[in-house]
Coordinates of C-alpha atoms in Angstrom, one line a residue:
M1 CA 170.6 98.7 135.3
K2 CA 173.1 99.8 129.1
L3 CA 174.2 97.9 127.1
K4 CA 175.9 98.0 123.2
R5 CA 177.2 101.2 124.7
S6 CA 173.6 101.7 125.7
I7 CA 172.2 104.3 128.1
V8 CA 169.4 102.2 130.1
P9 CA 172.0 99.9 132.9
L10 CA 171.4 100.9 135.2
A11 CA 173.5 97.3 133.7
V12 CA 171.8 94.9 131.6
L13 CA 169.7 91.2 131.0
L14 CA 170.1 89.1 128.2
S15 CA 165.5 88.8 128.2
G16 CA 164.3 91.3 130.9
A17 CA 167.3 93.5 131.6
L18 CA 168.8 95.4 133.5
A19 CA 170.6 98.9 133.8
L20 CA 173.1 101.0 136.7
G21 CA 172.3 102.8 138.7
A22 CA 175.4 103.0 138.4
C23 CA 173.6 102.1 138.2
T24 CA 173.3 101.5 141.4
S25 CA 171.0 99.4 143.3
D26 CA 170.0 101.1 143.8
A27 CA 171.1 100.4 140.6
G28 CA 173.5 100.7 140.4
P29 CA 173.3 101.7 134.5
E30 CA 167.8 95.9 128.8
E31 CA 165.0 93.0 126.6
E32 CA 163.9 90.3 123.5
G33 CA 164.3 87.0 124.4
T34 CA 163.3 85.2 127.7
T35 CA 160.9 86.8 130.0
A36 CA 161.2 89.5 132.7
P37 CA 159.6 88.6 136.2
T38 CA 155.7 88.4 135.5
T39 CA 154.2 86.8 139.3
A40 CA 152.0 89.9 140.5
P41 CA 153.1 91.3 143.8
T42 CA 151.8 89.6 147.2
Q43 CA 149.9 93.5 148.8
T44 CA 149.3 93.4 152.7
E45 CA 145.8 95.0 152.0
G46 CA 145.1 98.3 154.2
E47 CA 142.6 100.7 153.4
E48 CA 142.4 100.3 149.7
A49 CA 144.6 98.5 147.0
P50 CA 145.3 100.3 143.9
P51 CA 142.3 101.1 141.7
V52 CA 144.0 99.8 138.3
D53 CA 144.0 96.0 136.6
T54 CA 148.2 95.3 137.8
G55 CA 148.0 92.5 134.8
D56 CA 148.9 95.7 132.2
P57 CA 152.1 96.2 132.6
C58 CA 151.9 100.2 131.1
L59 CA 150.7 103.3 132.3
Q60 CA 146.7 102.9 132.4
D61 CA 144.1 105.8 132.5
V62 CA 143.4 106.1 135.1
G63 CA 141.2 109.3 134.8
I64 CA 143.5 111.9 136.0
T65 CA 141.9 115.2 134.1
E66 CA 144.0 117.7 136.5
T67 CA 146.0 118.8 139.0
A68 CA 145.3 118.2 142.4
A69 CA 146.3 120.4 145.8
G70 CA 148.7 119.1 147.6
Q71 CA 151.6 116.9 147.9
V72 CA 153.5 113.4 147.8
S73 CA 156.5 111.8 149.0
F74 CA 158.8 109.1 148.0
S75 CA 162.1 107.4 149.8
A76 CA 164.0 105.2 146.7
G77 CA 167.0 105.9 149.8
P78 CA 170.1 108.0 150.7
G79 CA 172.1 109.7 149.0
N80 CA 172.0 113.5 147.9
W81 CA 170.2 114.2 144.2
S82 CA 173.0 114.7 142.3
G83 CA 172.7 116.9 139.2
Y84 CA 169.8 118.4 136.8
N85 CA 172.3 115.9 133.7
N86 CA 171.6 112.5 134.5
K87 CA 173.3 111.3 131.6
L88 CA 177.4 111.9 133.3
A89 CA 178.7 109.1 135.3
A90 CA 179.0 110.9 138.1
T91 CA 174.9 110.9 138.0
Y92 CA 174.2 108.4 136.2
S93 CA 172.1 106.1 138.6
T94 CA 168.8 104.9 139.7
Y95 CA 168.8 107.4 143.0
N96 CA 169.0 110.0 140.3
S97 CA 167.2 108.4 137.3
V98 CA 163.4 108.2 139.3
I99 CA 164.0 111.6 139.4
A100 CA 164.9 112.6 136.2
N101 CA 162.4 110.2 134.6
H102 CA 159.4 112.6 135.9
M103 CA 162.1 116.1 133.8
F104 CA 162.3 114.2 130.9
S105 CA 160.0 113.2 128.4
G106 CA 160.8 110.5 125.4
F107 CA 159.5 107.6 122.9
V108 CA 159.1 104.1 125.1
Y109 CA 159.5 103.7 128.8
F110 CA 160.0 100.5 131.0
G111 CA 156.2 98.8 132.1
T112 CA 156.3 96.7 135.0
D113 CA 158.0 93.6 133.8
G114 CA 160.5 95.4 131.6
T115 CA 157.7 95.2 128.8
I116 CA 158.9 98.1 126.3
C117 CA 155.8 100.5 125.9
E118 CA 155.4 102.9 123.5
N119 CA 154.1 107.2 125.4
K120 CA 151.9 108.1 122.5
E121 CA 151.4 111.1 124.1
F122 CA 155.2 112.2 123.1
G123 CA 155.5 110.7 119.7
S124 CA 155.5 107.2 117.3
I125 CA 158.1 104.9 115.9
E126 CA 157.6 103.3 112.2
V127 CA 160.3 101.0 110.9
T128 CA 160.3 101.9 107.5
S129 CA 163.6 99.5 106.4
E130 CA 165.1 95.8 108.3
D131 CA 167.8 96.5 106.0
P132 CA 169.8 98.7 107.0
L133 CA 167.5 99.0 110.1
T134 CA 165.6 102.6 109.2
V135 CA 163.3 104.4 111.8
E136 CA 160.8 107.1 111.4
Y137 CA 160.5 108.8 115.2
T138 CA 157.9 111.8 114.3
I139 CA 157.7 114.2 117.7
A140 CA 154.0 115.5 118.8
D141 CA 153.3 118.8 117.5
E142 CA 152.4 119.9 121.4
A143 CA 155.5 118.4 122.9
S144 CA 157.4 121.6 124.2
W145 CA 160.1 122.7 127.7
S146 CA 158.3 124.2 130.2
D147 CA 159.8 127.7 129.3
G148 CA 157.3 127.7 125.5
T149 CA 160.2 125.7 123.5
P150 CA 159.2 123.4 121.3
V151 CA 160.6 119.4 121.5
T152 CA 162.2 118.8 117.9
I153 CA 164.7 117.2 116.5
N154 CA 168.0 119.4 117.7
D155 CA 167.5 118.3 121.5
F156 CA 168.2 115.0 120.3
L157 CA 171.0 115.4 117.8
L158 CA 172.7 116.7 120.7
D159 CA 172.1 113.5 122.4
W160 CA 173.6 111.1 120.0
V161 CA 176.7 114.0 119.2
A162 CA 177.3 114.0 123.1
Q163 CA 178.5 110.2 123.2
S164 CA 180.9 111.7 120.8
P165 CA 180.7 109.8 117.6
E166 CA 183.7 109.3 115.3
F167 CA 183.9 112.6 113.5
L168 CA 184.2 114.4 117.1
A169 CA 186.2 110.8 118.7
P170 CA 187.8 109.5 116.0
G171 CA 188.3 105.5 117.4
F172 CA 185.3 106.0 120.6
A173 CA 182.3 105.6 119.4
N174 CA 183.5 102.4 116.9
G175 CA 185.6 101.0 119.3
A176 CA 188.2 101.0 116.7
D177 CA 191.2 102.7 118.6
P178 CA 190.7 101.5 123.3
N179 CA 192.8 104.3 123.6
A180 CA 190.7 106.8 122.0
Q181 CA 188.5 110.1 124.9
P182 CA 185.3 110.9 124.5
V183 CA 185.0 114.9 123.6
F184 CA 181.4 115.0 126.2
G185 CA 181.5 113.2 129.3
H186 CA 178.3 110.9 128.2
V187 CA 177.5 107.8 130.4
S188 CA 176.9 106.6 127.0
N189 CA 177.7 105.6 122.7
S190 CA 175.8 103.4 122.2
F191 CA 173.8 105.9 120.1
A192 CA 176.8 107.5 118.3
G193 CA 178.1 103.8 118.1
D194 CA 175.0 102.7 116.3
A195 CA 173.3 105.0 114.3
P196 CA 177.0 106.4 113.0
E197 CA 174.8 108.9 110.9
G198 CA 172.3 110.1 113.7
P199 CA 169.1 112.2 113.3
Q200 CA 169.0 113.4 110.0
G201 CA 166.1 115.7 109.2
E202 CA 165.3 119.2 109.0
V203 CA 167.2 121.5 111.9
G204 CA 163.9 122.5 114.2
S205 CA 161.5 119.6 112.4
K206 CA 159.1 117.8 114.4
S207 CA 160.2 114.5 112.0
F208 CA 163.8 112.7 112.0
T209 CA 165.1 109.5 110.6
V210 CA 167.0 106.6 111.6
V211 CA 169.4 104.4 110.2
F212 CA 171.4 101.9 112.6
A213 CA 174.2 100.2 111.0
N214 CA 173.3 96.7 112.7
K215 CA 170.1 95.3 113.7
N216 CA 170.5 96.2 116.9
P217 CA 168.0 94.6 119.2
D218 CA 167.8 97.1 121.9
Y219 CA 167.3 99.7 118.9
R220 CA 164.1 101.8 120.6
L221 CA 166.1 102.0 123.4
L222 CA 168.7 103.8 121.9
V223 CA 166.9 106.9 121.7
D224 CA 166.9 108.4 124.4
P225 CA 164.6 111.2 126.2
P226 CA 166.7 114.3 125.3
L227 CA 168.4 117.7 127.5
P228 CA 166.9 120.4 126.0
A229 CA 169.2 121.7 123.0
H230 CA 168.4 125.2 123.5
V231 CA 170.1 125.9 126.5
V232 CA 173.0 124.4 126.0
A233 CA 173.5 126.2 122.9
K234 CA 172.5 129.6 124.3
Q235 CA 174.3 129.0 127.7
S236 CA 177.7 128.5 125.4
G237 CA 176.9 131.6 123.4
L238 CA 175.2 130.3 120.1
E239 CA 171.6 130.1 118.2
P240 CA 169.4 127.1 119.0
D241 CA 169.5 126.4 115.8
A242 CA 173.1 127.7 114.5
L243 CA 174.2 124.6 117.3
A244 CA 172.0 121.8 115.3
Q245 CA 173.3 122.6 112.3
A246 CA 177.1 122.7 112.7
I247 CA 176.1 119.0 113.6
L248 CA 174.7 117.6 110.8
D249 CA 177.5 119.4 109.2
R250 CA 179.6 118.6 111.3
D251 CA 181.6 121.1 112.3
A252 CA 183.8 120.0 115.5
E253 CA 185.0 123.2 116.5
T254 CA 182.1 124.4 116.9
I255 CA 180.5 121.4 118.7
K256 CA 182.9 121.5 121.1
K257 CA 182.3 125.3 122.3
I258 CA 178.8 123.7 124.4
V259 CA 181.3 120.7 126.2
E260 CA 181.7 122.6 129.5
F261 CA 178.3 123.5 129.5
W262 CA 176.7 120.1 128.5
D263 CA 179.9 118.1 131.3
K264 CA 179.1 121.2 134.0
G265 CA 176.8 123.7 133.7
W266 CA 174.2 121.8 135.1
L267 CA 175.9 120.8 138.2
Y268 CA 175.2 122.4 141.6
N269 CA 176.3 123.1 144.1
P270 CA 174.1 120.5 147.4
G271 CA 171.0 122.5 148.3
Q272 CA 171.4 125.1 145.3
L273 CA 169.4 125.7 141.8
P274 CA 169.8 128.4 140.3
D275 CA 167.1 131.4 141.0
N276 CA 166.0 131.1 136.5
L277 CA 165.3 127.7 136.3
D278 CA 162.7 127.4 132.9
E279 CA 165.8 129.4 131.6
V280 CA 168.1 126.7 132.4
A281 CA 166.6 123.8 133.4
P282 CA 163.1 122.7 131.8
S283 CA 161.7 120.0 132.0
S284 CA 159.7 117.9 129.1
G285 CA 157.3 116.0 131.5
P286 CA 154.5 116.0 134.0
Y287 CA 156.9 117.3 137.2
K288 CA 159.9 120.5 136.4
L289 CA 161.7 121.6 139.8
K290 CA 160.7 123.2 142.2
A291 CA 162.3 127.1 143.1
G292 CA 163.7 126.7 146.3
G293 CA 162.6 123.1 146.0
W294 CA 166.7 121.6 147.3
Q295 CA 167.9 121.2 150.6
A296 CA 170.7 119.2 151.1
D297 CA 171.4 115.7 151.8
T298 CA 166.9 115.8 153.2
A299 CA 164.7 116.8 149.7
L300 CA 164.7 117.5 146.5
T301 CA 161.2 118.5 145.3
L302 CA 159.7 118.7 141.8
E303 CA 156.4 120.5 141.4
A304 CA 153.5 120.3 138.5
N305 CA 154.8 121.5 135.0
P306 CA 151.8 123.5 133.9
A307 CA 153.4 123.4 130.7
Y308 CA 152.8 120.1 129.5
W309 CA 150.7 118.3 127.0
G310 CA 149.8 115.4 128.1
T311 CA 148.1 114.0 131.3
P312 CA 148.8 116.4 133.8
A313 CA 150.5 115.2 136.8
G314 CA 148.1 114.1 139.5
T315 CA 149.4 116.1 142.9
Q316 CA 151.1 119.4 142.5
D317 CA 154.1 117.9 144.1
L318 CA 156.1 115.4 144.3
V319 CA 158.7 114.8 146.9
F320 CA 161.8 112.7 146.9
R321 CA 163.1 112.1 149.7
F322 CA 166.5 111.4 150.6
I323 CA 166.3 108.8 153.8
E324 CA 168.7 105.3 154.9
D325 CA 166.6 102.2 154.6
A326 CA 165.9 101.7 158.2
Q327 CA 164.5 104.9 158.9
M328 CA 162.0 104.5 156.1
A329 CA 159.4 102.2 158.2
Q330 CA 159.4 104.9 160.7
A331 CA 159.0 108.0 158.0
L332 CA 155.8 106.3 156.3
Q333 CA 154.9 105.5 159.5
N334 CA 154.7 109.0 161.0
G335 CA 153.6 110.7 157.4
D336 CA 157.1 112.0 156.3
V337 CA 156.8 110.3 153.4
Q338 CA 153.6 108.3 151.6
V339 CA 155.4 105.8 149.1
I340 CA 159.0 103.8 150.3
N341 CA 161.3 101.7 148.3
P342 CA 163.6 100.4 150.4
Q343 CA 166.3 97.6 149.9
P344 CA 165.0 95.6 152.7
T345 CA 166.6 93.8 155.2
V346 CA 165.1 90.4 157.3
D347 CA 163.0 93.1 159.7
T348 CA 161.8 95.4 157.2
V349 CA 158.4 93.6 155.9
P350 CA 157.6 92.4 159.3
Q351 CA 158.2 95.9 160.3
L352 CA 155.6 97.7 158.3
Q353 CA 153.7 94.6 158.0
A354 CA 153.4 96.1 162.2
I355 CA 152.1 100.0 161.6
G356 CA 148.9 97.4 161.0
P357 CA 146.5 98.5 157.8
S358 CA 147.2 102.1 157.6
V359 CA 150.3 100.5 154.6
N360 CA 150.2 98.0 152.2
V361 CA 153.5 96.6 151.8
L362 CA 154.1 95.1 148.4
E363 CA 156.5 92.4 148.1
Y364 CA 157.8 91.5 144.5
S365 CA 160.7 89.8 142.3
T366 CA 163.2 93.0 140.4
L367 CA 165.1 92.7 137.6
T368 CA 168.4 94.4 140.4
W369 CA 170.9 92.1 141.3
E370 CA 174.0 92.3 144.2
H371 CA 177.4 92.0 142.6
L372 CA 180.3 92.4 143.8
D373 CA 183.6 93.6 141.0
F374 CA 187.1 93.4 141.1
N375 CA 189.0 96.2 140.2
F376 CA 191.6 95.7 136.9
R377 CA 193.5 98.5 137.3
E378 CA 197.0 98.1 137.1
N379 CA 197.9 99.7 140.1
N380 CA 195.5 98.1 142.1
V381 CA 196.3 94.0 144.4
F382 CA 193.9 92.8 142.0
G383 CA 194.3 93.8 138.6
D384 CA 198.6 92.8 138.8
N385 CA 198.6 91.1 135.5
A386 CA 201.1 88.6 137.2
T387 CA 198.9 88.0 141.0
G388 CA 195.7 89.5 140.1
P389 CA 194.8 86.0 138.8
Q390 CA 195.6 84.2 142.1
L391 CA 194.3 87.1 144.0
R392 CA 190.7 87.5 142.9
E393 CA 190.8 83.8 142.2
A394 CA 191.6 83.7 146.4
F395 CA 188.8 85.7 147.0
A396 CA 186.2 84.5 145.1
H397 CA 186.8 81.2 147.2
C398 CA 186.9 82.8 150.6
V399 CA 184.3 84.9 150.1
P400 CA 180.6 83.3 152.0
R401 CA 178.6 83.1 149.2
Q402 CA 175.8 80.6 150.8
Q403 CA 176.0 82.6 153.6
I404 CA 175.3 85.4 152.8
V405 CA 172.0 84.9 150.4
D406 CA 171.0 81.8 153.6
T407 CA 171.1 84.9 156.7
L408 CA 170.6 88.4 154.8
I409 CA 168.1 87.5 151.6
K410 CA 166.0 83.8 151.9
P411 CA 164.3 85.3 154.9
I412 CA 162.9 88.0 152.9
N413 CA 162.3 85.8 150.0
A414 CA 162.3 81.8 150.6
E415 CA 162.6 80.7 147.1
T416 CA 166.1 83.0 146.8
V417 CA 169.2 81.6 145.8
L418 CA 173.1 82.4 144.5
M419 CA 173.2 83.9 141.1
N420 CA 175.3 82.0 139.1
A421 CA 175.2 84.8 136.0
R422 CA 174.9 88.5 135.4
E423 CA 173.2 88.3 131.8
V424 CA 170.1 86.0 132.7
F425 CA 167.9 85.8 136.1
P426 CA 167.8 82.2 138.2
F427 CA 163.4 82.8 137.5
Q428 CA 164.4 83.1 134.0
E429 CA 163.9 80.1 131.0
N430 CA 167.4 80.1 129.6
Y431 CA 169.2 80.5 133.4
E432 CA 170.0 76.8 133.9
E433 CA 171.3 76.1 130.0
V434 CA 173.6 79.1 130.9
V435 CA 174.7 78.8 134.0
N436 CA 175.7 74.9 132.6
A437 CA 177.7 76.1 129.8
A438 CA 179.9 79.1 131.4
Y439 CA 180.3 77.7 135.5
D440 CA 181.0 74.6 137.5
G441 CA 180.1 75.8 140.8
R442 CA 183.2 76.2 142.1
Y443 CA 182.9 79.7 144.0
D444 CA 179.9 78.8 145.8
V445 CA 180.7 77.2 149.0
V446 CA 183.6 79.0 150.8
D447 CA 187.0 76.6 150.4
L448 CA 189.4 79.0 153.3
D449 CA 192.7 76.1 152.3
K450 CA 191.8 76.8 148.1
S451 CA 192.1 81.2 148.9
K452 CA 195.8 80.2 151.6
E453 CA 197.1 78.4 149.2
L454 CA 196.7 80.6 146.2
V455 CA 196.9 83.7 148.2
A456 CA 200.6 82.3 148.8
A457 CA 201.4 81.2 145.4
S458 CA 200.8 85.0 144.5
G459 CA 204.3 85.5 146.7
V460 CA 201.9 89.0 147.8
A461 CA 203.1 90.1 151.3
T462 CA 200.2 88.7 154.1
P463 CA 197.5 90.7 155.0
I464 CA 196.3 92.0 152.3
D465 CA 194.4 95.5 152.4
V466 CA 191.2 95.3 150.3
R467 CA 188.9 97.9 150.2
I468 CA 185.5 96.6 149.9
G469 CA 183.8 100.2 148.4
Y470 CA 179.7 100.5 148.5
R471 CA 177.8 103.5 149.0
S472 CA 176.8 104.9 152.8
G473 CA 174.0 103.9 155.1
N474 CA 172.8 100.6 153.6
E475 CA 172.7 98.1 156.4
R476 CA 172.2 95.2 154.3
R477 CA 176.2 96.1 152.4
A478 CA 177.2 96.5 155.8
Q479 CA 176.2 93.3 156.8
T480 CA 177.6 92.0 153.4
V481 CA 181.4 93.4 154.1
A482 CA 181.5 91.9 158.1
A483 CA 180.4 88.5 156.4
I484 CA 182.5 88.7 154.0
A485 CA 185.7 90.1 156.7
A486 CA 185.2 87.8 159.6
S487 CA 185.5 84.3 156.4
C488 CA 188.4 86.3 154.1
K489 CA 190.7 87.3 157.4
D490 CA 192.0 83.2 158.1
A491 CA 193.2 83.2 154.1
G492 CA 195.0 86.8 154.5
F493 CA 193.1 89.6 153.8
N494 CA 192.6 92.7 155.3
V495 CA 188.8 93.6 154.4
I496 CA 188.0 97.2 155.0
D497 CA 184.6 98.4 154.8
A498 CA 185.0 101.4 152.9
N499 CA 181.6 102.7 152.2
D500 CA 181.5 106.9 150.8
P501 CA 178.6 108.7 150.7
D502 CA 179.4 109.9 147.8
F503 CA 180.7 106.2 145.6
F504 CA 179.4 106.6 142.7
A505 CA 179.2 110.5 141.6
K506 CA 183.5 110.4 143.1
S507 CA 185.9 107.1 144.9
H508 CA 184.2 104.4 141.6
I509 CA 184.9 106.4 138.8
A510 CA 188.2 107.0 140.3
G511 CA 189.5 103.8 141.4
D512 CA 189.7 104.1 145.1
W513 CA 189.1 100.5 145.7
E514 CA 189.9 96.6 145.7
I515 CA 186.4 95.7 146.0
A516 CA 183.3 97.6 145.0
L517 CA 179.3 96.4 145.8
F518 CA 176.3 97.1 144.6
A519 CA 174.4 96.4 142.8
W520 CA 173.1 96.6 138.6
A521 CA 169.5 98.0 138.1
G522 CA 167.8 96.3 134.9
S523 CA 164.9 97.1 132.6
G524 CA 164.0 95.6 129.2
Q525 CA 167.4 95.8 127.6
I526 CA 169.3 92.6 125.6
A527 CA 172.7 94.4 124.8
S528 CA 172.6 97.0 128.1
G529 CA 175.5 95.3 129.4
Q530 CA 177.9 95.8 126.5
N531 CA 178.1 99.2 128.4
I532 CA 179.7 97.0 131.6
Y533 CA 182.0 94.7 129.9
A534 CA 183.1 96.2 126.8
S535 CA 186.7 97.1 127.3
N536 CA 185.5 100.6 125.8
G537 CA 182.2 100.1 127.4
N538 CA 182.2 103.8 129.4
Q539 CA 180.5 101.9 132.5
N540 CA 183.1 99.7 132.4
Q541 CA 184.8 101.4 136.2
S542 CA 186.5 98.2 136.5
E543 CA 188.9 98.6 134.0
Y544 CA 188.3 95.9 132.8
A545 CA 189.4 94.1 128.4
N546 CA 188.6 90.6 126.8
K547 CA 188.5 90.4 123.4
T548 CA 186.7 87.9 123.2
V549 CA 184.2 89.1 125.3
D550 CA 184.5 92.5 123.2
E551 CA 183.7 90.4 119.9
A552 CA 180.9 88.5 121.3
W553 CA 178.9 91.8 122.5
A554 CA 179.5 93.3 118.9
T555 CA 177.5 90.4 117.4
L556 CA 174.9 89.6 120.2
A557 CA 174.1 93.5 119.9
S558 CA 174.1 93.8 115.9
S559 CA 171.4 91.0 115.9
L560 CA 167.7 91.1 115.8
D561 CA 167.9 87.1 116.9
P562 CA 167.0 85.1 120.2
A563 CA 169.5 82.5 119.2
V564 CA 172.4 84.5 118.7
H565 CA 171.4 87.4 121.9
L566 CA 172.0 83.1 124.0
E567 CA 174.5 82.1 122.0
Q568 CA 177.2 85.2 123.3
V569 CA 176.0 85.4 126.4
K570 CA 176.9 81.8 127.0
I571 CA 180.3 82.9 125.7
I572 CA 180.4 86.0 127.7
E573 CA 179.3 84.4 131.3
T574 CA 182.5 81.8 130.9
E575 CA 184.4 84.6 129.6
L576 CA 183.8 86.6 133.6
W577 CA 183.6 83.9 135.5
N578 CA 187.2 82.2 133.9
D579 CA 188.5 86.1 134.1
L580 CA 186.6 86.4 137.3
F581 CA 185.6 90.1 136.7
G582 CA 183.0 89.9 139.6
I583 CA 181.5 87.9 141.6
P584 CA 177.4 87.8 141.7
L585 CA 175.7 87.0 144.3
Y586 CA 171.7 87.0 144.6
A587 CA 168.1 88.8 142.9
H588 CA 167.4 91.4 144.8
P589 CA 163.6 90.6 146.1
G590 CA 161.6 94.2 146.7
V591 CA 159.6 95.2 148.7
A592 CA 157.6 99.1 148.5
A593 CA 155.0 99.6 150.4
H594 CA 152.0 103.3 151.2
D595 CA 149.6 105.5 152.9
A596 CA 146.9 102.6 152.1
T597 CA 145.3 106.2 151.3
L598 CA 147.4 106.5 148.3
S599 CA 145.7 105.1 144.8
N600 CA 147.6 104.2 142.3
V601 CA 150.8 102.6 143.7
R602 CA 152.7 100.0 141.7
S603 CA 155.6 97.8 141.8
T604 CA 157.9 97.0 140.0
A605 CA 160.6 95.2 138.9
T606 CA 162.5 97.2 137.2
Q607 CA 165.3 99.9 137.6
D608 CA 162.8 102.6 137.4
Q609 CA 161.5 101.7 141.4
I610 CA 158.3 102.2 142.2
S611 CA 158.3 106.0 141.1
W612 CA 158.3 104.7 138.0
N613 CA 153.8 105.8 137.7
A614 CA 154.4 108.4 140.5
P615 CA 152.5 111.4 138.8
Q616 CA 149.7 109.1 138.7
W617 CA 149.1 108.7 142.5
L618 CA 146.4 110.1 144.8
K619 CA 144.9 110.8 148.4
Q620 CA 141.8 110.4 149.1

């Protein structure tokens, strides 16, 4: 796993939602309503178990009062770090977010089951009125960036204006003009769209008020951990307070002076960090970028932030290693990493358990789901207005969904079923009700005869090239593409494995694919799917448009009533199946493992992955 054009999916879920990692399943890119998975993880005991109460989804006090020397290494998967500004379409993924989570602080965070937990060390949130929904935010007096600059309203004003509010990009934030373009490259416009006046308060103050236009169920998540406004201002030739005042004054000409730096100033060449890190890339979290700590395609090292005012980081250095899933178990056994969070294959758990008591293996449910998305762009074979609908249906009839689940997922988790919805998971109480209202099961079983019939009726010459794009280094996705290629060949489709190490940063955004294969990784949002499926959604890389879907999301995202959410989700799911926006496959089973001498490691169902509480990890 963001919805209502929200920033947290990496995607969403009705009741326990998702995000993108995309957000990609990597992410792939949220809560109220039904519950997220609550089953405790199954743990293969090593030398000692984490000394925490896993029944509490939020962070607990584990007794850390000072930072210990040494380092802890973690891998969430292959691929490079993509930049300090993780709010761009090219950088907003779970791969990047697991790093950003420890450099930027905010008012809330996701607990292990999607619960929205308050970060009381950062500040507080108080609803002062429900009509209109009015919220007062108070930042802790001690909260500051690692360069000593206080965190203030200025930083939140920057995040709001970077989402291109109405005065800056008429027709964009409110969706009135489908052709309107954002001024900044922000991946979301939820905050700007739902709070048209933005943060209200004095420049440089530690408190501000936000009046929301609607009763957005995800209002606590719209005010995101910010980037440093003082850095953007200085790098753009402005005084920090002058930039904040320009935002409050709606001075568009002054604001546009910062666009170039906000969009591009924090994108570095692989392996090259600036010498003046604290000056241009400070941290408001327990960790900060370490000078010389980026080895392209290999690792990124964060170091404890000595200026952090909250509970200090447990271990001095936190190293994120970029390792392909198939190589993670060996890396753990060799001691190259202490924690891994692979996308499991049928061999993963047995391989990890075979290492013996030196590691602990965790198995658990997740709010991440695999899917195939069709490309609706006009120049794409599936986006053609005349023949696209028939070809999408033909392809859906030849995808061996049940075979994929049976051979690639059930050996990991025998309870896994075909996932036939996008906004609810099979383990959630409203799942059957939503699916029964939206989908009749026609694509559960391969029907090659129907697929051939539809291809012939389309009049498109065969073989039809279909590039399935996904991020390189994922064995399970390679096997998925191979299974689809074998099944769809006789129907007239030439399926091409178009894996790309920079898929999300480049080809996904550019639309260089017929099918995108990835996962949305979620958390506790309710309306995050709006950012994916709405016509003007910033994560709608398919360029899909459906007026009924837009209206349903608008209704859902302006209500606090779970009954309204459920009814609108039924409408949305029905339309997405009728149009074949994409094909859901399955919810991911979660598997993680760690050195048994490492304490406080806790699994999570959310997009934040097992490193969500990495500042608490300690070597014994």
